[in-house]
PDB file of C-alpha atoms in Angstrom:
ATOM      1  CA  UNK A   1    -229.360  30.149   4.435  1.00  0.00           C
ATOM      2  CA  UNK A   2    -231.132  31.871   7.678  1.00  0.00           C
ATOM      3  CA  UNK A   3    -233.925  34.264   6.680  1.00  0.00           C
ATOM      4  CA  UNK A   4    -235.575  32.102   4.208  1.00  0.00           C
ATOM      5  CA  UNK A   5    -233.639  32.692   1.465  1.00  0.00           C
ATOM      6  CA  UNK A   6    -232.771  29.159   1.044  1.00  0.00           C
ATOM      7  CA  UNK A   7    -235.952  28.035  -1.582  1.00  0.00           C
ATOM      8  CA  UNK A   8    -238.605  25.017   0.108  1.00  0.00           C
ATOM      9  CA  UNK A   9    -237.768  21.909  -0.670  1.00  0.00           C
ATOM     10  CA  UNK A  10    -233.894  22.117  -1.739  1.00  0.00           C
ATOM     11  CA  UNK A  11    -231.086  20.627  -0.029  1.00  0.00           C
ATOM     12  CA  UNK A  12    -228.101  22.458   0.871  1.00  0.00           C
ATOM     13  CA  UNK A  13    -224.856  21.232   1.070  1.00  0.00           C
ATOM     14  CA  UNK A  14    -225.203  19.824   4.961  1.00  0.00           C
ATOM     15  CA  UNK A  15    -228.389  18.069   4.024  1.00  0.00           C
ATOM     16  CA  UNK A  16    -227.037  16.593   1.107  1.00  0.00           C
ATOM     17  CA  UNK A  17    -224.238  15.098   3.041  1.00  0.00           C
ATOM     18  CA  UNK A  18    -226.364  13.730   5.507  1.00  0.00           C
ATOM     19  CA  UNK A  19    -228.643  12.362   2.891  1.00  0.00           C
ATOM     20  CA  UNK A  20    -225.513  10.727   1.467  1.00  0.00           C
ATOM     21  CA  UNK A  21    -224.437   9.526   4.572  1.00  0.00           C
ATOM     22  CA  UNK A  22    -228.065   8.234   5.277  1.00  0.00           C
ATOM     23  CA  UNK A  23    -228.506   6.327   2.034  1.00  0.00           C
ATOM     24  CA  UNK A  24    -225.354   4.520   2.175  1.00  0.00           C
ATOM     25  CA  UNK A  25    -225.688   3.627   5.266  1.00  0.00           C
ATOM     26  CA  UNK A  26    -228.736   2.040   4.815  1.00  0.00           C
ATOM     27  CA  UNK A  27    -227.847   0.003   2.259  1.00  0.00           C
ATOM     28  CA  UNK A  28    -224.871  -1.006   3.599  1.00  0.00           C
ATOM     29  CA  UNK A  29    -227.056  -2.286   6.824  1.00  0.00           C
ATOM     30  CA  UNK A  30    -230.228  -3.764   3.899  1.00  0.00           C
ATOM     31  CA  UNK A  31    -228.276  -5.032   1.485  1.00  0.00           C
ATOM     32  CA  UNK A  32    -230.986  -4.524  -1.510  1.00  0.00           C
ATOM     33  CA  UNK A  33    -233.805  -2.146  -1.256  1.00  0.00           C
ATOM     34  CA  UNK A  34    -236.219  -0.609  -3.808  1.00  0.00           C
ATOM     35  CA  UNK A  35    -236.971   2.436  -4.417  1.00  0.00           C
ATOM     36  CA  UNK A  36    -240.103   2.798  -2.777  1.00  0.00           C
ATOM     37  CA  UNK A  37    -238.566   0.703   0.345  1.00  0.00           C
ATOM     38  CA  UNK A  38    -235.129   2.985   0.218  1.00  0.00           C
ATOM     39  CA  UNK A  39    -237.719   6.350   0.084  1.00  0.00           C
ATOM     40  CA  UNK A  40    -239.687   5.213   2.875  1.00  0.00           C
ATOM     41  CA  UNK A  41    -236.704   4.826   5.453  1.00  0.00           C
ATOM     42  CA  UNK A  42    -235.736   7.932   4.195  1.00  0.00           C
ATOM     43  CA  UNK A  43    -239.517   9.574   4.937  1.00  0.00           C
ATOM     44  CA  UNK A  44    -239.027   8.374   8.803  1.00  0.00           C
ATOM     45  CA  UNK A  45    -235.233  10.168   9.025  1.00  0.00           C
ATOM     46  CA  UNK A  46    -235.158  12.430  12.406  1.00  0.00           C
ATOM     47  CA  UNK A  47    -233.848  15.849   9.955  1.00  0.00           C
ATOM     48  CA  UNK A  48    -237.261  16.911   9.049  1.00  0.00           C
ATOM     49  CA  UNK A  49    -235.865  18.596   5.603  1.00  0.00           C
ATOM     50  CA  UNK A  50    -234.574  15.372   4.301  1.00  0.00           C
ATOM     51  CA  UNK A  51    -237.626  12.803   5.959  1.00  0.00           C
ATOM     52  CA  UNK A  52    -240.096  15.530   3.634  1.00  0.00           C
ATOM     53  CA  UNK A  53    -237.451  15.350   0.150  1.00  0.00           C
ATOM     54  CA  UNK A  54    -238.304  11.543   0.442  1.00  0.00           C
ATOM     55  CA  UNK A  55    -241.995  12.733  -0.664  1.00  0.00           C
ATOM     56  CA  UNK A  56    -241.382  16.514  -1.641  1.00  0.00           C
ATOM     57  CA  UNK A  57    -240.092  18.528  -3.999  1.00  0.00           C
ATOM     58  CA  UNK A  58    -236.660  17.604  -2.932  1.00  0.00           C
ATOM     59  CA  UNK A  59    -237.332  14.071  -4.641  1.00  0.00           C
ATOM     60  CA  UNK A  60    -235.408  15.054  -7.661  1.00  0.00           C
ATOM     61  CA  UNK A  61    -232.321  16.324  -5.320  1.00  0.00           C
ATOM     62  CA  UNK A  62    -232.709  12.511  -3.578  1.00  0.00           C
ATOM     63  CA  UNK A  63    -233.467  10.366  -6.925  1.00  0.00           C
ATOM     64  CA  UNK A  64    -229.933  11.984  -8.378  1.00  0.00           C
ATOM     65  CA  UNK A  65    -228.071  11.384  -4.935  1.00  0.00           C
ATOM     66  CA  UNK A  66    -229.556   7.744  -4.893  1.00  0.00           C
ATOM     67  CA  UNK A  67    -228.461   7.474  -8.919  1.00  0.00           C
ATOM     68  CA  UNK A  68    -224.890   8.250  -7.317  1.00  0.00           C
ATOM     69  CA  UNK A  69    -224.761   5.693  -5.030  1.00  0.00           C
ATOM     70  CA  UNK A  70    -226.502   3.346  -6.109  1.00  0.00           C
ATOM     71  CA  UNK A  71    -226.599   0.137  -9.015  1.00  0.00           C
ATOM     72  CA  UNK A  72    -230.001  -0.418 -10.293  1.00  0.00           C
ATOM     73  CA  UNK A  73    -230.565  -4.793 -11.000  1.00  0.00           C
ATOM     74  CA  UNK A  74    -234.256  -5.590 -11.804  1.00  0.00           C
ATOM     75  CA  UNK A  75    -236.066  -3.301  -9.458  1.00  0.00           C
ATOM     76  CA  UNK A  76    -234.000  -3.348  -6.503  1.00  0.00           C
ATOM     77  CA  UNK A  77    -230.583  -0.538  -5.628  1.00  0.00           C
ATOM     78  CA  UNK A  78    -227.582  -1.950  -3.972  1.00  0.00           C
ATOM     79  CA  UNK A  79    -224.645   0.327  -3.524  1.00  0.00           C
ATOM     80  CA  UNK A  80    -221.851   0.937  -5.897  1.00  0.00           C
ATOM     81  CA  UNK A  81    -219.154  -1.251  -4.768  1.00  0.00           C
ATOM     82  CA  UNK A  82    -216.909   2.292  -4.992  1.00  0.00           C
ATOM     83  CA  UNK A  83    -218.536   2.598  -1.517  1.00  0.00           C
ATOM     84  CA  UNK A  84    -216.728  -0.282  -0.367  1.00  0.00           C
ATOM     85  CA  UNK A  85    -212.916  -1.061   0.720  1.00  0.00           C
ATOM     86  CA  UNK A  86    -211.107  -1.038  -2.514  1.00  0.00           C
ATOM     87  CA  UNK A  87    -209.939  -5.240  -0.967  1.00  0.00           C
ATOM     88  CA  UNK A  88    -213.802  -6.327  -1.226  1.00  0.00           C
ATOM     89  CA  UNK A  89    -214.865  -4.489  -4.453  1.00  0.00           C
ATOM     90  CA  UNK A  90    -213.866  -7.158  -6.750  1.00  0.00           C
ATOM     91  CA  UNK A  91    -215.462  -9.712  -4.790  1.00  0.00           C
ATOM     92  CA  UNK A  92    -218.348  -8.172  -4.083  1.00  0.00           C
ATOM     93  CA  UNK A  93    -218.656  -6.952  -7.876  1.00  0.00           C
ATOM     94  CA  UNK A  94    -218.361 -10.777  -8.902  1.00  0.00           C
ATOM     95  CA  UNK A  95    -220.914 -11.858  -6.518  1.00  0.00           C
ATOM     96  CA  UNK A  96    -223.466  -9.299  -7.812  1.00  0.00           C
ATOM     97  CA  UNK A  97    -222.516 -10.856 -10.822  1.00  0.00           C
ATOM     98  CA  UNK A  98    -223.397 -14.434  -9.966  1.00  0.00           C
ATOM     99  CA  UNK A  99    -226.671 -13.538  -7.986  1.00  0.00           C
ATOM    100  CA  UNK A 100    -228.031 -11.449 -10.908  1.00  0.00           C
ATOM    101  CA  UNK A 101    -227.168 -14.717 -13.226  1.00  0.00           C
ATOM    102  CA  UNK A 102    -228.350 -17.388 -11.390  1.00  0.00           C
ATOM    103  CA  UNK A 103    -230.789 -15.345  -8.660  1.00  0.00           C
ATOM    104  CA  UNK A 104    -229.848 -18.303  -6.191  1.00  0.00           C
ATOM    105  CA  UNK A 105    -226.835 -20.865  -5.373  1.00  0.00           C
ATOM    106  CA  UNK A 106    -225.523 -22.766  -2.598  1.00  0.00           C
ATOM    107  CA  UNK A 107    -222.665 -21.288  -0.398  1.00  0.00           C
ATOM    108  CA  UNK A 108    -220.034 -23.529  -2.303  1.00  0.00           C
ATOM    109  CA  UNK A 109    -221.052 -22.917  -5.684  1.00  0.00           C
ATOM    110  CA  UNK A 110    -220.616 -19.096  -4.460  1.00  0.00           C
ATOM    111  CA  UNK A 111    -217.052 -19.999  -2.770  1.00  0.00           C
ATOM    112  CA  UNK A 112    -215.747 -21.704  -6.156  1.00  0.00           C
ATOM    113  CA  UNK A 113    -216.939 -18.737  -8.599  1.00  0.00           C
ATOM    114  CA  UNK A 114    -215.525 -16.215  -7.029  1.00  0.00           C
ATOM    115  CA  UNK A 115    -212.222 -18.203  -6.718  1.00  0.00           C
ATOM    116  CA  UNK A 116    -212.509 -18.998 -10.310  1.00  0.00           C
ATOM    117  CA  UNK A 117    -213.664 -15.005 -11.339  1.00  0.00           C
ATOM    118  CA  UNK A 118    -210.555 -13.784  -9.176  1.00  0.00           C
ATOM    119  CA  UNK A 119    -206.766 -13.333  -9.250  1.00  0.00           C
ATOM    120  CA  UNK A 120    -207.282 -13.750  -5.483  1.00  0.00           C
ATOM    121  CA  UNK A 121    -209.896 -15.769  -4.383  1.00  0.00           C
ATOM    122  CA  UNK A 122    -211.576 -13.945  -1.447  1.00  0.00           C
ATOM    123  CA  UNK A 123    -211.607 -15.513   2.128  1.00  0.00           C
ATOM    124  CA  UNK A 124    -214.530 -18.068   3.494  1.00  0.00           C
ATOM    125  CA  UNK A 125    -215.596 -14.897   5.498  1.00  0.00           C
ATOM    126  CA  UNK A 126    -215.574 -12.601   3.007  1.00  0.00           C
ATOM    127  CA  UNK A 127    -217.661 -14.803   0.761  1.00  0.00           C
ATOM    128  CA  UNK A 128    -220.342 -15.079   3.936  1.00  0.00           C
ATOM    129  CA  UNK A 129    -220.534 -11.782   4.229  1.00  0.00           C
ATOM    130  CA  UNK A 130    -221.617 -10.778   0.833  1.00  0.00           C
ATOM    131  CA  UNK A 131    -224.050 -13.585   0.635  1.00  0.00           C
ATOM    132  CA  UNK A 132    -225.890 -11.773   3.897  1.00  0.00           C
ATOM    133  CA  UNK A 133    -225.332  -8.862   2.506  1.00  0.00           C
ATOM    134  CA  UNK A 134    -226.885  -9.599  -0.740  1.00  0.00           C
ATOM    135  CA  UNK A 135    -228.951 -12.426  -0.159  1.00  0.00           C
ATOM    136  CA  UNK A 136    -230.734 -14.491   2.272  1.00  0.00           C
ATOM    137  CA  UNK A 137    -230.842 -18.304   3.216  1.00  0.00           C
ATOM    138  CA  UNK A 138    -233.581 -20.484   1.981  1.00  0.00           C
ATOM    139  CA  UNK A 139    -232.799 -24.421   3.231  1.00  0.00           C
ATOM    140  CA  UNK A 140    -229.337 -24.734   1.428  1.00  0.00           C
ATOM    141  CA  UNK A 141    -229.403 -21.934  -0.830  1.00  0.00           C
ATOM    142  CA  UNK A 142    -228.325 -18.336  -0.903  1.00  0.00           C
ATOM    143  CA  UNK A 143    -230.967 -16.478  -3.235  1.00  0.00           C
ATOM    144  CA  UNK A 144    -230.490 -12.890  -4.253  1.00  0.00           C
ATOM    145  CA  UNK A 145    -232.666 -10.088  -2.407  1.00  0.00           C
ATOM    146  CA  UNK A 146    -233.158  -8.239  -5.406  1.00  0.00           C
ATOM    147  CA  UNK A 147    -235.050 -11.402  -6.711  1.00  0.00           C
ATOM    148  CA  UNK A 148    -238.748 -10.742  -7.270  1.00  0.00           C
ATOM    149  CA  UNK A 149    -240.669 -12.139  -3.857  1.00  0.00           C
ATOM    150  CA  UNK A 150    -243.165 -14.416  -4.225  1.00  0.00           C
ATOM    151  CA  UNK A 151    -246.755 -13.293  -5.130  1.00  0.00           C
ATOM    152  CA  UNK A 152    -249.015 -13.278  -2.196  1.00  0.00           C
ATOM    153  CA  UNK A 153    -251.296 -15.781  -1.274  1.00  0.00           C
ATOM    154  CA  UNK A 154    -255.102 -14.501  -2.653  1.00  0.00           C
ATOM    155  CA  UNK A 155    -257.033 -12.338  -0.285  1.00  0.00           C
TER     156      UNK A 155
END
């Protein structure tokens, strides 16, 4: 696409597999992101082309990659277990069932569903690992990123 024929703003096919490449791997490293938080890492990326389709008028090219990639649970996007080892997907699937029902639990209670929800009940370290993926510690419980945070104290 040298000699500006290539139109402002759209991605070709290398950008588009960068953009891919970017996305996932920031969720994979996040866990749960919004929007706005998944479009702002995106802004600061190094390839100028895809850091301006975070803001541009590439942002329809980027909202249908991220649609790809991505699950949608309240307002936050965690990846599509598909982009996962095929071994973890049912776990993980299960867990993002039990922290969208119950937004919080304790590591055991965590342990014991997906034991119960599975034909194999997934290792102690496999269980960890999703909770830090998709949560975060509070005291003794494990509650769900995507959860809305707390409103801020008053200005």
């Amino acid at each position: 696409a040298e000699g500006g024929a290539e139109v402002e703003g759209e991605l070709g096919t290398q950008e588009k597999s960068q953009l891919t490449k970017f996305l996932t791997q920031t969720l994979k490293a996040e866990g749960v992101l919004s929007l706005e938080e998944l479009l702002g890492k995106l802004a600061d990326h190094p390839t100028q082309k895809l850091a301006a389709a975070a803001t541009g008028k590439g942002l329809p090219e980027v909202e249908i990659c991220i649609a790809g990639l991505t699950q949608t649970i309240g307002q936050s996007l965690i990846l599509r277990s598909t982009a996962y080892p095929s071994a973890t997907a049912p776990a993980r699937d299960a867990m993002i069932q039990l922290m969208t029902e119950k937004g919080s639990c304790p590591k055991q209670e965590a342990v014991e569903y997906l034991a119960n929800a599975l034909p194999t009940p997934p290792s102690t370290f496999v269980v960890t690992k999703l909770l830090k993926e998709l949560a975060y510690q509070s005291g003794t419980l494990w509650v769900f990123k995507g959860n809305p945070p707390p409103p801020p104290p008053p200005a």
